[in-house]
Short mmCIF file of C-alpha atoms in Angstrom, two decimals:
data_model
loop_
_atom_site.label_atom_id
_atom_site.label_comp_id
_atom_site.label_asym_id
_atom_site.label_seq_id
_atom_site.Cartn_x
_atom_site.Cartn_y
_atom_site.Cartn_z
CA MET A 1 -102.25 -36.36 -73.27
CA LEU A 2 -103.13 -35.08 -69.82
CA ASP A 3 -102.98 -31.47 -68.84
CA LYS A 4 -102.35 -29.84 -72.16
CA LYS A 5 -100.96 -26.38 -71.62
CA ARG A 6 -102.73 -23.35 -73.04
CA VAL A 7 -100.60 -20.79 -74.82
CA LEU A 8 -101.91 -17.39 -75.90
CA ILE A 9 -100.53 -16.04 -79.17
CA VAL A 10 -100.57 -12.34 -80.01
CA GLU A 11 -99.35 -11.70 -83.56
CA ASP A 12 -100.84 -9.37 -86.13
CA ASP A 13 -99.32 -10.95 -89.24
CA PRO A 14 -101.75 -13.72 -90.24
CA ILE A 15 -99.12 -15.92 -91.94
CA VAL A 16 -96.72 -15.73 -89.02
CA ALA A 17 -99.65 -16.28 -86.63
CA LEU A 18 -100.66 -19.41 -88.55
CA ASP A 19 -97.07 -20.67 -88.41
CA LEU A 20 -96.92 -20.08 -84.64
CA LEU A 21 -100.26 -21.82 -84.20
CA ARG A 22 -99.06 -24.89 -86.09
CA ILE A 23 -95.68 -25.05 -84.36
CA LEU A 24 -97.16 -24.90 -80.85
CA LYS A 25 -100.01 -27.29 -81.70
CA SER A 26 -97.62 -29.87 -83.07
CA ALA A 27 -95.61 -29.49 -79.86
CA GLY A 28 -98.74 -30.66 -78.01
CA MET A 29 -100.05 -27.35 -76.73
CA ILE A 30 -103.47 -25.77 -76.92
CA VAL A 31 -103.33 -22.43 -78.66
CA VAL A 32 -105.44 -19.54 -77.44
CA GLY A 33 -105.84 -17.03 -80.26
CA PRO A 34 -104.02 -15.90 -82.26
CA ALA A 35 -105.09 -12.41 -81.21
CA MET A 36 -104.26 -9.65 -83.65
CA THR A 37 -105.03 -6.74 -81.34
CA VAL A 38 -104.36 -6.00 -77.69
CA ARG A 39 -108.11 -5.78 -77.05
CA ASP A 40 -108.64 -9.31 -78.40
CA ALA A 41 -105.67 -10.51 -76.40
CA GLU A 42 -107.13 -9.08 -73.19
CA LYS A 43 -110.49 -10.72 -73.85
CA LEU A 44 -108.88 -14.09 -74.65
CA ALA A 45 -106.65 -13.89 -71.59
CA ARG A 46 -109.70 -13.21 -69.37
CA ASN A 47 -111.81 -16.04 -70.77
CA ASN A 48 -109.24 -18.76 -71.29
CA GLU A 49 -106.72 -18.57 -68.45
CA PRO A 50 -103.61 -19.26 -70.54
CA ASP A 51 -100.57 -20.88 -68.91
CA ALA A 52 -98.16 -18.81 -71.02
CA ALA A 53 -98.13 -16.25 -73.83
CA VAL A 54 -96.12 -15.57 -76.98
CA LEU A 55 -96.25 -11.87 -77.86
CA ASP A 56 -95.31 -9.87 -80.90
CA VAL A 57 -94.23 -6.42 -79.68
CA ARG A 58 -95.30 -3.96 -82.35
CA LEU A 59 -98.80 -4.44 -83.65
CA GLU A 60 -100.68 -2.73 -86.44
CA VAL A 61 -102.03 -0.44 -83.73
CA GLY A 62 -100.01 0.04 -80.55
CA ASP A 63 -97.84 -2.55 -78.83
CA THR A 64 -98.09 -5.37 -76.29
CA ILE A 65 -95.82 -3.84 -73.62
CA ALA A 66 -98.58 -2.79 -71.20
CA PHE A 67 -100.40 -6.07 -71.81
CA ALA A 68 -97.18 -7.95 -70.95
CA ARG A 69 -96.91 -6.05 -67.67
CA ASP A 70 -100.46 -7.12 -66.85
CA LEU A 71 -99.55 -10.73 -67.55
CA ARG A 72 -96.52 -10.41 -65.34
CA ALA A 73 -98.67 -8.98 -62.55
CA LYS A 74 -101.00 -11.99 -62.91
CA GLY A 75 -98.05 -14.38 -62.83
CA ILE A 76 -98.55 -15.63 -66.39
CA PRO A 77 -95.17 -16.26 -68.01
CA PHE A 78 -94.65 -14.86 -71.50
CA LEU A 79 -92.03 -14.27 -74.14
CA PHE A 80 -91.68 -11.58 -76.74
CA GLN A 81 -90.81 -12.44 -80.30
CA THR A 82 -89.78 -9.36 -82.21
CA SER A 83 -87.70 -8.12 -85.10
CA ASP A 84 -86.68 -5.10 -83.03
CA PRO A 85 -85.26 -6.43 -79.72
CA ARG A 86 -83.97 -2.96 -78.83
CA SER A 87 -87.53 -1.70 -78.47
CA LEU A 88 -87.60 -3.74 -75.23
CA ASP A 89 -84.47 -2.17 -73.73
CA GLY A 90 -86.47 -0.42 -71.01
CA PHE A 91 -88.51 -3.48 -69.97
CA GLU A 92 -87.50 -4.53 -66.45
CA PRO A 93 -86.93 -7.15 -65.19
CA LYS A 94 -85.59 -8.42 -68.50
CA PRO A 95 -88.18 -10.48 -70.36
CA VAL A 96 -87.52 -13.56 -72.51
CA VAL A 97 -86.98 -12.31 -76.07
CA LEU A 98 -86.81 -14.34 -79.27
CA ALA A 99 -85.49 -12.48 -82.31
CA LYS A 100 -87.50 -12.75 -85.51
CA PRO A 101 -87.13 -14.69 -87.66
CA PHE A 102 -87.31 -17.45 -85.02
CA SER A 103 -86.56 -21.09 -85.67
CA PRO A 104 -89.47 -23.41 -84.81
CA ASP A 105 -87.28 -25.56 -82.54
CA LYS A 106 -86.03 -22.55 -80.62
CA LEU A 107 -89.57 -21.30 -80.16
CA VAL A 108 -90.83 -24.62 -78.82
CA ALA A 109 -87.86 -24.92 -76.49
CA ALA A 110 -88.43 -21.40 -75.16
CA VAL A 111 -92.18 -21.92 -74.61
CA ARG A 112 -91.55 -25.28 -72.87
CA ASN A 113 -89.12 -23.46 -70.65
CA LEU A 114 -91.79 -20.87 -69.77
CA LEU A 115 -94.19 -23.67 -68.87
CA GLY A 116 -91.58 -25.50 -66.83
CA ILE A 117 -91.75 -28.57 -69.09
CA PRO A 118 -88.38 -30.37 -69.00
CA VAL A 119 -86.61 -30.89 -72.33
CA SER A 120 -87.42 -34.36 -73.57
CA MET B 1 -71.15 38.12 -94.09
CA SER B 2 -70.44 41.48 -95.64
CA THR B 3 -67.84 41.97 -98.31
CA ASP B 4 -66.47 45.25 -99.63
CA GLU B 5 -68.95 45.30 -102.48
CA ASP B 6 -72.10 44.80 -100.50
CA LYS B 7 -70.97 46.52 -97.35
CA PRO B 8 -74.08 48.23 -96.00
CA GLU B 9 -74.03 51.94 -95.33
CA PRO B 10 -73.84 52.54 -91.59
CA VAL B 11 -76.59 54.52 -89.97
CA VAL B 12 -74.81 57.16 -87.92
CA GLU B 13 -76.06 60.23 -86.21
CA ALA B 14 -75.55 63.52 -87.97
CA ALA B 15 -71.96 64.70 -88.39
CA PRO B 16 -69.67 66.18 -87.26
CA ILE B 17 -68.10 63.16 -85.64
CA PRO B 18 -65.17 64.21 -83.54
CA GLN B 19 -62.34 61.69 -83.34
CA ARG B 20 -62.24 60.02 -79.95
CA SER B 21 -58.47 60.18 -79.67
CA SER B 22 -56.90 63.56 -79.32
CA THR B 23 -53.76 62.70 -81.24
CA ASN B 24 -53.11 60.45 -84.25
CA GLU B 25 -50.60 58.46 -82.26
CA GLN B 26 -53.18 57.58 -79.64
CA GLY B 27 -55.66 56.70 -82.36
CA LEU B 28 -53.15 54.45 -84.04
CA SER B 29 -52.30 52.56 -80.90
CA ALA B 30 -56.03 52.04 -80.17
CA ARG B 31 -56.49 50.56 -83.68
CA LEU B 32 -53.49 48.30 -83.22
CA ARG B 33 -54.94 47.12 -79.91
CA GLN B 34 -58.26 46.40 -81.65
CA GLN B 35 -56.49 44.36 -84.31
CA GLU B 36 -54.72 42.33 -81.68
CA LEU B 37 -58.01 41.66 -79.89
CA LEU B 38 -59.65 40.55 -83.13
CA SER B 39 -56.82 38.22 -83.94
CA ASN B 40 -57.05 36.61 -80.48
CA LEU B 41 -60.78 36.13 -80.95
CA GLY B 42 -60.09 34.60 -84.36
CA VAL B 43 -57.70 32.10 -82.77
CA THR B 44 -60.36 31.05 -80.25
CA ALA B 45 -62.86 30.60 -83.08
CA LEU B 46 -60.41 28.58 -85.19
CA ARG B 47 -59.62 26.37 -82.21
CA GLY B 48 -63.26 25.29 -82.47
CA ALA B 49 -64.24 26.47 -78.98
CA PRO B 50 -67.85 25.80 -77.97
CA LEU B 51 -70.12 28.62 -79.18
CA GLN B 52 -71.02 29.93 -75.72
CA GLU B 53 -67.36 30.14 -74.73
CA LEU B 54 -66.63 32.06 -77.93
CA LEU B 55 -69.55 34.45 -77.37
CA ASP B 56 -68.37 35.10 -73.79
CA GLU B 57 -64.89 35.94 -75.03
CA ALA B 58 -66.35 38.09 -77.82
CA VAL B 59 -68.35 40.33 -75.46
CA ARG B 60 -65.27 40.89 -73.25
CA THR B 61 -63.14 41.59 -76.30
CA CYS B 62 -65.57 44.04 -77.88
CA ALA B 63 -66.12 46.02 -74.68
CA GLU B 64 -62.38 46.30 -74.26
CA GLY B 65 -61.75 47.17 -77.89
CA LEU B 66 -64.26 50.01 -77.81
CA ASP B 67 -63.29 51.13 -74.32
CA ALA B 68 -66.89 50.62 -73.14
CA GLU B 69 -68.44 49.17 -69.99
CA LEU B 70 -71.14 46.99 -71.54
CA CYS B 71 -71.45 44.55 -74.41
CA LYS B 72 -73.91 41.84 -75.36
CA VAL B 73 -74.77 39.25 -77.97
CA LEU B 74 -78.48 39.23 -78.77
CA GLU B 75 -80.04 36.18 -80.43
CA PHE B 76 -83.05 36.77 -82.64
CA LEU B 77 -86.15 34.81 -81.60
CA PRO B 78 -88.36 35.07 -84.70
CA GLY B 79 -91.46 33.62 -83.02
CA GLU B 80 -91.51 36.40 -80.42
CA ASN B 81 -89.86 39.03 -82.60
CA ARG B 82 -87.45 39.73 -79.76
CA LEU B 83 -83.71 39.67 -79.24
CA LEU B 84 -82.56 37.62 -76.26
CA MET B 85 -79.30 38.28 -74.40
CA ARG B 86 -77.13 35.18 -75.05
CA ALA B 87 -73.86 36.53 -73.72
CA GLY B 88 -73.03 39.72 -71.86
CA PHE B 89 -70.18 41.68 -70.36
CA GLY B 90 -70.65 44.29 -67.64
CA TRP B 91 -74.31 43.46 -66.92
CA GLU B 92 -75.46 42.34 -63.50
CA GLU B 93 -76.08 38.66 -62.91
CA GLY B 94 -79.32 37.03 -63.98
CA LEU B 95 -79.79 38.88 -67.27
CA ILE B 96 -78.05 36.42 -69.60
CA GLY B 97 -80.56 34.05 -71.15
CA VAL B 98 -83.38 36.17 -69.66
CA ALA B 99 -83.28 39.84 -70.69
CA SER B 100 -84.54 40.74 -74.14
CA VAL B 101 -85.29 43.75 -76.32
CA GLY B 102 -87.81 44.20 -79.13
CA ALA B 103 -86.64 43.22 -82.60
CA ASP B 104 -88.86 45.70 -84.44
CA LEU B 105 -87.41 48.29 -86.78
CA ALA B 106 -87.97 51.04 -84.19
CA SER B 107 -85.30 49.60 -81.89
CA PRO B 108 -81.66 50.17 -82.88
CA SER B 109 -80.85 46.46 -82.51
CA GLY B 110 -83.92 45.45 -84.50
CA PHE B 111 -83.00 47.94 -87.21
CA ALA B 112 -79.47 46.53 -87.46
CA LEU B 113 -80.90 43.01 -87.58
CA HIS B 114 -83.48 43.60 -90.29
CA THR B 115 -81.50 45.95 -92.52
CA GLY B 116 -78.04 44.53 -91.97
CA LYS B 117 -76.83 48.12 -91.48
CA PRO B 118 -74.62 48.98 -88.51
CA VAL B 119 -76.27 51.53 -86.20
CA ILE B 120 -74.55 54.12 -84.03
CA SER B 121 -76.50 56.13 -81.45
CA ASN B 122 -74.16 58.50 -79.67
CA HIS B 123 -76.84 60.47 -77.78
CA LEU B 124 -79.56 58.14 -76.66
CA GLU B 125 -81.12 60.90 -74.51
CA ASN B 126 -81.83 62.86 -77.72
CA GLU B 127 -82.47 59.87 -79.97
CA LYS B 128 -85.38 60.55 -82.34
CA ARG B 129 -84.81 57.89 -85.02
CA PHE B 130 -85.21 54.99 -82.61
CA ARG B 131 -87.02 54.06 -79.44
CA THR B 132 -84.40 53.46 -76.76
CA PRO B 133 -84.93 49.99 -75.27
CA GLU B 134 -85.90 49.82 -71.58
CA LEU B 135 -82.84 47.68 -70.85
CA LEU B 136 -80.53 50.53 -71.91
CA LEU B 137 -82.50 53.25 -70.10
CA VAL B 138 -82.44 51.29 -66.85
CA HIS B 139 -78.68 50.83 -67.07
CA GLY B 140 -77.95 54.48 -67.81
CA VAL B 141 -76.57 53.79 -71.28
CA ARG B 142 -75.83 56.99 -73.21
CA ARG B 143 -74.49 55.60 -76.45
CA ALA B 144 -74.73 52.30 -78.31
CA ILE B 145 -73.37 50.64 -81.42
CA ASN B 146 -75.06 47.63 -83.10
CA VAL B 147 -73.90 45.32 -85.88
CA ILE B 148 -75.62 42.28 -87.35
CA LEU B 149 -74.44 38.73 -86.52
CA GLN B 150 -74.87 36.50 -89.53
CA GLY B 151 -73.49 33.29 -90.96
CA ASP B 152 -74.35 32.14 -94.48
CA GLY B 153 -77.98 31.69 -93.67
CA ALA B 154 -80.57 33.63 -91.74
CA PRO B 155 -79.28 36.31 -89.34
CA TYR B 156 -78.41 34.98 -85.88
CA GLY B 157 -78.83 38.28 -84.05
CA VAL B 158 -76.95 41.42 -83.12
CA LEU B 159 -73.66 42.30 -81.43
CA GLU B 160 -74.03 45.49 -79.37
CA VAL B 161 -71.61 47.62 -77.36
CA ASP B 162 -72.99 50.20 -74.91
CA SER B 163 -71.37 52.90 -72.85
CA ARG B 164 -72.52 55.11 -69.99
CA SER B 165 -69.77 57.64 -70.63
CA GLN B 166 -69.73 60.71 -72.82
CA GLY B 167 -67.95 60.25 -76.09
CA GLU B 168 -68.56 59.05 -79.61
CA PHE B 169 -68.51 55.73 -81.40
CA THR B 170 -67.00 56.19 -84.86
CA GLU B 171 -67.08 54.42 -88.20
CA LEU B 172 -63.69 52.96 -87.36
CA ASP B 173 -65.35 51.37 -84.32
CA ILE B 174 -67.91 49.83 -86.67
CA THR B 175 -65.08 48.25 -88.63
CA PHE B 176 -63.71 46.68 -85.46
CA LEU B 177 -67.10 45.48 -84.23
CA GLN B 178 -68.07 44.13 -87.64
CA GLY B 179 -64.75 42.24 -87.71
CA ALA B 180 -65.65 40.57 -84.42
CA ALA B 181 -69.19 39.87 -85.69
CA ASN B 182 -67.80 38.21 -88.82
CA ILE B 183 -65.65 35.88 -86.75
CA LEU B 184 -68.69 34.96 -84.66
CA GLY B 185 -70.76 34.54 -87.83
CA MET B 186 -68.42 31.85 -89.10
CA ALA B 187 -68.53 30.03 -85.77
CA ILE B 188 -72.33 30.29 -85.61
CA GLU B 189 -72.59 28.90 -89.11
CA ARG B 190 -70.31 26.02 -88.20
CA GLU B 191 -72.45 25.22 -85.20
CA ARG B 192 -75.62 25.36 -87.27
CA ARG B 193 -74.13 22.89 -89.73
CA GLU B 194 -72.99 20.57 -86.95
CA ARG B 195 -76.44 20.63 -85.47
CA ALA B 196 -78.04 19.94 -88.86
CA LEU B 197 -75.58 17.08 -89.46
CA ASN B 198 -76.28 15.56 -86.07
CA SER B 199 -80.01 15.67 -86.56
CA ALA B 200 -79.62 14.15 -90.03
CA LEU B 201 -77.49 11.42 -88.46
CA ASP B 202 -80.12 10.76 -85.78
CA TYR B 203 -82.78 10.61 -88.45
CA HIS B 204 -80.79 8.08 -90.43
CA LYS B 205 -80.25 5.93 -87.36
CA VAL B 206 -84.00 5.84 -86.80
CA LEU B 207 -84.55 5.08 -90.47
CA LEU B 208 -81.95 2.30 -90.46
CA ASN B 209 -83.53 0.75 -87.39
CA GLU B 210 -86.94 0.88 -89.06
CA ILE B 211 -85.59 -0.73 -92.23
CA ASN B 212 -83.89 -3.47 -90.20
CA HIS B 213 -87.15 -4.11 -88.41
CA ARG B 214 -88.97 -4.46 -91.72
CA VAL B 215 -86.30 -6.64 -93.31
CA LYS B 216 -86.49 -9.05 -90.40
CA ASN B 217 -90.29 -9.04 -90.48
CA SER B 218 -90.15 -9.89 -94.17
CA LEU B 219 -87.66 -12.69 -93.53
CA GLN B 220 -89.98 -14.00 -90.82
CA LEU B 221 -92.87 -13.97 -93.25
CA VAL B 222 -90.89 -15.95 -95.84
CA ALA B 223 -89.69 -18.43 -93.20
CA SER B 224 -93.26 -18.89 -91.93
CA LEU B 225 -94.59 -19.47 -95.43
CA ILE B 226 -91.97 -22.16 -95.98
CA ASN B 227 -92.62 -23.71 -92.54
CA LEU B 228 -96.34 -23.91 -93.28
CA ARG B 229 -95.71 -25.52 -96.65
CA ALA B 230 -93.29 -27.96 -95.03
CA ALA B 231 -95.98 -29.03 -92.58
CA THR B 232 -98.60 -29.72 -95.21
CA VAL B 233 -96.65 -31.16 -98.12
CA GLY B 234 -96.95 -34.79 -97.01
CA ASP B 235 -93.67 -36.07 -98.41
CA PRO B 236 -91.08 -36.28 -95.60
CA ASN B 237 -88.19 -35.65 -98.03
CA VAL B 238 -89.78 -32.46 -99.26
CA THR B 239 -90.54 -31.46 -95.67
CA ASP B 240 -86.84 -31.85 -94.83
CA VAL B 241 -85.81 -29.81 -97.83
CA LEU B 242 -88.21 -27.02 -96.92
CA ARG B 243 -87.04 -27.02 -93.28
CA GLU B 244 -83.48 -26.62 -94.52
CA ALA B 245 -84.54 -23.74 -96.72
CA SER B 246 -86.18 -22.10 -93.72
CA SER B 247 -83.02 -22.53 -91.66
CA ARG B 248 -80.97 -20.87 -94.43
CA ILE B 249 -83.17 -17.82 -93.99
CA GLY B 250 -82.23 -17.92 -90.32
CA VAL B 251 -78.53 -17.85 -91.28
CA ILE B 252 -79.00 -14.69 -93.31
CA ALA B 253 -81.18 -13.08 -90.68
CA SER B 254 -78.68 -13.69 -87.93
CA ALA B 255 -75.94 -12.00 -89.99
CA HIS B 256 -78.32 -9.12 -90.46
CA GLU B 257 -78.98 -8.98 -86.74
CA ARG B 258 -75.24 -8.97 -85.96
CA LEU B 259 -74.75 -6.18 -88.46
CA THR B 260 -77.34 -3.89 -86.96
CA ARG B 261 -75.56 -4.18 -83.61
CA SER B 262 -72.14 -3.58 -85.12
CA PRO B 263 -70.73 -0.06 -85.53
CA ASP B 264 -69.19 -1.18 -88.81
CA LEU B 265 -71.73 -2.07 -91.46
CA ALA B 266 -69.22 -3.26 -94.03
CA ASN B 267 -67.39 -5.85 -91.93
CA ILE B 268 -68.34 -8.52 -89.44
CA GLU B 269 -66.47 -10.59 -86.85
CA LEU B 270 -66.43 -14.00 -88.50
CA ALA B 271 -65.56 -16.12 -85.45
CA ILE B 272 -68.42 -14.73 -83.34
CA TYR B 273 -70.91 -14.93 -86.19
CA LEU B 274 -70.06 -18.55 -87.05
CA ARG B 275 -70.02 -19.52 -83.36
CA GLU B 276 -73.58 -18.23 -82.99
CA LEU B 277 -74.57 -20.05 -86.15
CA CYS B 278 -73.17 -23.30 -84.73
CA GLU B 279 -75.11 -22.74 -81.51
CA ASP B 280 -78.30 -22.33 -83.55
CA LEU B 281 -77.49 -25.44 -85.59
CA GLN B 282 -76.83 -27.42 -82.42
CA GLU B 283 -80.33 -26.57 -81.16
CA GLN B 284 -81.83 -27.88 -84.36
CA ALA B 285 -79.72 -31.04 -84.51
CA ILE B 286 -80.17 -32.62 -81.10
CA ASP B 287 -78.65 -35.93 -82.20
CA CYS B 288 -75.36 -34.33 -83.27
CA ASP B 289 -72.54 -33.04 -81.08
CA LEU B 290 -71.22 -29.88 -82.60
CA GLU B 291 -67.96 -28.33 -81.46
CA PHE B 292 -66.76 -24.96 -82.60
CA SER B 293 -63.30 -23.48 -82.24
CA ALA B 294 -61.60 -20.41 -83.62
CA SER B 295 -58.02 -19.26 -83.24
CA GLU B 296 -58.52 -15.49 -83.26
CA PRO B 297 -60.97 -12.76 -84.26
CA ILE B 298 -61.22 -12.39 -88.02
CA SER B 299 -62.84 -9.33 -89.53
CA ILE B 300 -64.30 -9.99 -92.96
CA PRO B 301 -66.62 -8.14 -95.38
CA THR B 302 -70.20 -8.95 -94.46
CA ASP B 303 -71.36 -10.34 -97.79
CA ARG B 304 -68.44 -12.81 -97.73
CA ALA B 305 -69.23 -13.78 -94.15
CA VAL B 306 -72.85 -14.55 -95.08
CA ARG B 307 -71.73 -16.79 -97.96
CA LEU B 308 -69.23 -18.62 -95.75
CA ALA B 309 -71.98 -19.07 -93.15
CA LEU B 310 -74.25 -20.61 -95.78
CA VAL B 311 -71.42 -22.96 -96.75
CA LEU B 312 -70.97 -23.91 -93.09
CA ASN B 313 -74.73 -24.39 -92.69
CA GLU B 314 -74.80 -26.82 -95.62
CA LEU B 315 -71.71 -28.77 -94.56
CA VAL B 316 -72.85 -29.20 -90.97
CA THR B 317 -76.44 -30.06 -91.94
CA ASN B 318 -75.07 -32.56 -94.41
CA ALA B 319 -72.72 -34.19 -91.91
CA CYS B 320 -75.51 -34.54 -89.36
CA LYS B 321 -77.91 -35.93 -91.93
CA HIS B 322 -75.49 -38.55 -93.24
CA GLY B 323 -74.49 -39.46 -89.73
CA ARG B 324 -78.12 -39.94 -88.77
CA SER B 325 -78.78 -42.29 -91.67
CA SER B 326 -75.78 -44.43 -90.69
CA GLY B 327 -77.15 -44.85 -87.19
CA GLY B 328 -74.25 -43.76 -84.97
CA ARG B 329 -73.93 -40.64 -82.86
CA VAL B 330 -72.45 -37.92 -85.03
CA ARG B 331 -69.75 -35.59 -83.85
CA VAL B 332 -68.83 -32.59 -85.95
CA TRP B 333 -65.88 -30.29 -85.36
CA VAL B 334 -65.89 -26.84 -86.89
CA ASN B 335 -62.73 -24.81 -86.82
CA ILE B 336 -61.83 -21.51 -88.38
CA GLN B 337 -58.42 -19.97 -88.43
CA ARG B 338 -56.47 -17.40 -90.28
CA GLN B 339 -54.27 -19.12 -92.84
CA ASN B 340 -52.19 -16.05 -93.65
CA PRO B 341 -52.92 -12.30 -93.65
CA ASP B 342 -55.19 -12.65 -96.67
CA SER B 343 -57.19 -15.81 -96.14
CA VAL B 344 -59.17 -17.83 -93.65
CA SER B 345 -59.60 -21.58 -93.48
CA LEU B 346 -62.84 -23.22 -92.47
CA SER B 347 -62.75 -26.87 -91.52
CA VAL B 348 -65.80 -29.10 -90.99
CA ARG B 349 -64.86 -32.59 -89.87
CA ASP B 350 -67.02 -35.50 -88.73
CA ASN B 351 -66.21 -38.67 -86.79
CA GLY B 352 -66.58 -41.25 -89.46
CA SER B 353 -70.18 -41.69 -90.37
CA GLY B 354 -69.94 -38.93 -92.91
CA LEU B 355 -69.77 -39.03 -96.68
CA PRO B 356 -69.60 -41.90 -99.11
CA LYS B 357 -66.04 -42.86 -100.00
CA ASP B 358 -66.07 -41.73 -103.58
CA PHE B 359 -67.64 -38.34 -102.92
CA HIS B 360 -66.67 -35.54 -105.28
CA ILE B 361 -67.95 -32.06 -104.62
CA ALA B 362 -67.85 -31.02 -108.27
CA GLU B 363 -70.10 -33.95 -109.19
CA ALA B 364 -72.37 -33.72 -106.19
CA ARG B 365 -76.00 -33.88 -107.13
CA THR B 366 -77.70 -32.79 -103.93
CA MET B 367 -79.04 -29.26 -103.80
CA GLY B 368 -77.03 -28.53 -100.65
CA MET B 369 -73.74 -29.51 -102.24
CA ARG B 370 -74.54 -27.60 -105.40
CA VAL B 371 -75.20 -24.54 -103.27
CA VAL B 372 -71.81 -25.08 -101.58
CA GLY B 373 -70.08 -25.43 -104.96
CA ALA B 374 -71.64 -22.24 -106.26
CA LEU B 375 -70.80 -20.25 -103.11
CA ILE B 376 -67.22 -21.52 -103.08
CA GLU B 377 -66.78 -20.42 -106.66
CA GLN B 378 -68.30 -17.03 -105.95
CA LEU B 379 -65.97 -16.54 -102.96
CA GLY B 380 -62.92 -17.45 -105.08
CA ALA B 381 -62.26 -20.13 -102.43
CA GLN B 382 -60.78 -23.63 -102.70
CA VAL B 383 -62.35 -26.66 -101.11
CA LYS B 384 -60.64 -29.98 -100.36
CA VAL B 385 -62.32 -33.15 -99.15
CA LEU B 386 -59.96 -35.13 -96.90
CA SER B 387 -60.21 -38.44 -95.10
CA PRO B 388 -58.21 -37.93 -91.91
CA ALA B 389 -59.18 -41.26 -90.26
CA ASP B 390 -61.27 -44.34 -91.02
CA GLY B 391 -64.33 -43.17 -92.82
CA ALA B 392 -64.15 -39.66 -91.38
CA THR B 393 -64.56 -36.75 -93.70
CA GLU B 394 -63.10 -33.28 -93.48
CA PHE B 395 -64.10 -30.39 -95.68
CA LEU B 396 -61.36 -27.79 -95.80
CA VAL B 397 -62.34 -24.46 -97.30
CA ASP B 398 -59.60 -21.95 -97.96
CA CYS B 399 -61.19 -18.57 -98.55
CA PRO B 400 -59.60 -15.20 -99.35
CA LEU B 401 -60.70 -12.47 -96.89
CA GLN B 402 -61.26 -9.95 -99.66
CA ALA B 403 -62.83 -10.37 -103.07
CA ARG B 404 -60.11 -10.66 -105.70
CA ASN B 405 -60.13 -8.03 -108.37
CA GLU B 406 -60.54 -9.63 -111.74
#
């Protein structure tokens, strides 16, 4: 497959991270990460030039809000997947938000949408 | 609040105390006027007026009742050991919320606050028991009367009436002022309780949000574990079964999500909830056309709604699966409507590639259908399997809105 897209995952729960990794891989994407901390995410984003990112909001330490703003400034599309969608109420312009628990199909559809891949 | 038994001894300057009124008749009419003022203040308090409004009326009332020019409510600030003017009558502008006096035992207000004893100082220029606060000296106050303001809990502060004129405050004046202070005490206590209730409510909202967050994280973890197993198990049938199990978790989670956004935790809007479920199912079943319709909003206890949603999930998944195996494009119509005031009917109908002819729900062997059977029984619902047109199948579930008492 030509031009595989690179998707950065930030998720601090290892099981959920593994699930995300598998879902996106089987949808034909290259996964960058998963990063479990914002610092790792920043490093990975610098070194791997992802085409899109899937972000958990609340991490063990801190959150990904500032990191998401950086991505937005760099023009890298992202979505949040969170069990507390209201924690993003102040985020403007409104980001793409997937409520946890997500369904694998919904996640793939949403990431494809970020990457501008038409629905097959 | 003081009662007759524990009424503190007032601290009054040395006798003799001449009566302010020259005749008994005058004295009587002054007392009657005081009673009227107190009763008006009581009405304002009972009406539940905001505390500041009540304090403002109280200082006017007390100055008038004691025929004095100045009155104030002082709130005790324990951290600074000072008494801050919260409301005032007769003072120049800019003092309320700003001016304060010491709350130590050497000040008359501080003494009243700490001992609970009313204090009368009729000759501040000769006062030896107490230090006269700067605020009173500056305003030419010659005599002052202080009573404690207290609800059920810690003292709130002091109610004080001051006068620049010659004359005497008497023990009868204390009775009047203490009456006003008692009314304020009740109102202050009510406000304290309201504030405590509101902060408890806020705390619980935060807690509830946190619990919701954790519940959904846990559901995500379970769904991910099942997804991972589904991907590695190797047997496509088992993979399908596990995917279905994962989607059932989604059904429960979405009810949970709806609930956290709803002001009513006990009930849920069934039509909206099931519509969202159908939208989710449609995304997962690309080769099925799913149509949802509902006649009207139907409020139903949440636990019943979740069970009905699981029934719907099974029936729709089943219809799509059977349709797929028979090759044609599957169409599924879902309809809910209120049968009568006490029950709702849920219909799931397909376009003909549905169930085998001799299907019987009670004898169904598949896990999905056994789940449906168990849920239907738990709901006290009835299910009918109809064949409206060639080969088509319609499941008609008639479900009471409320659990029936056994």
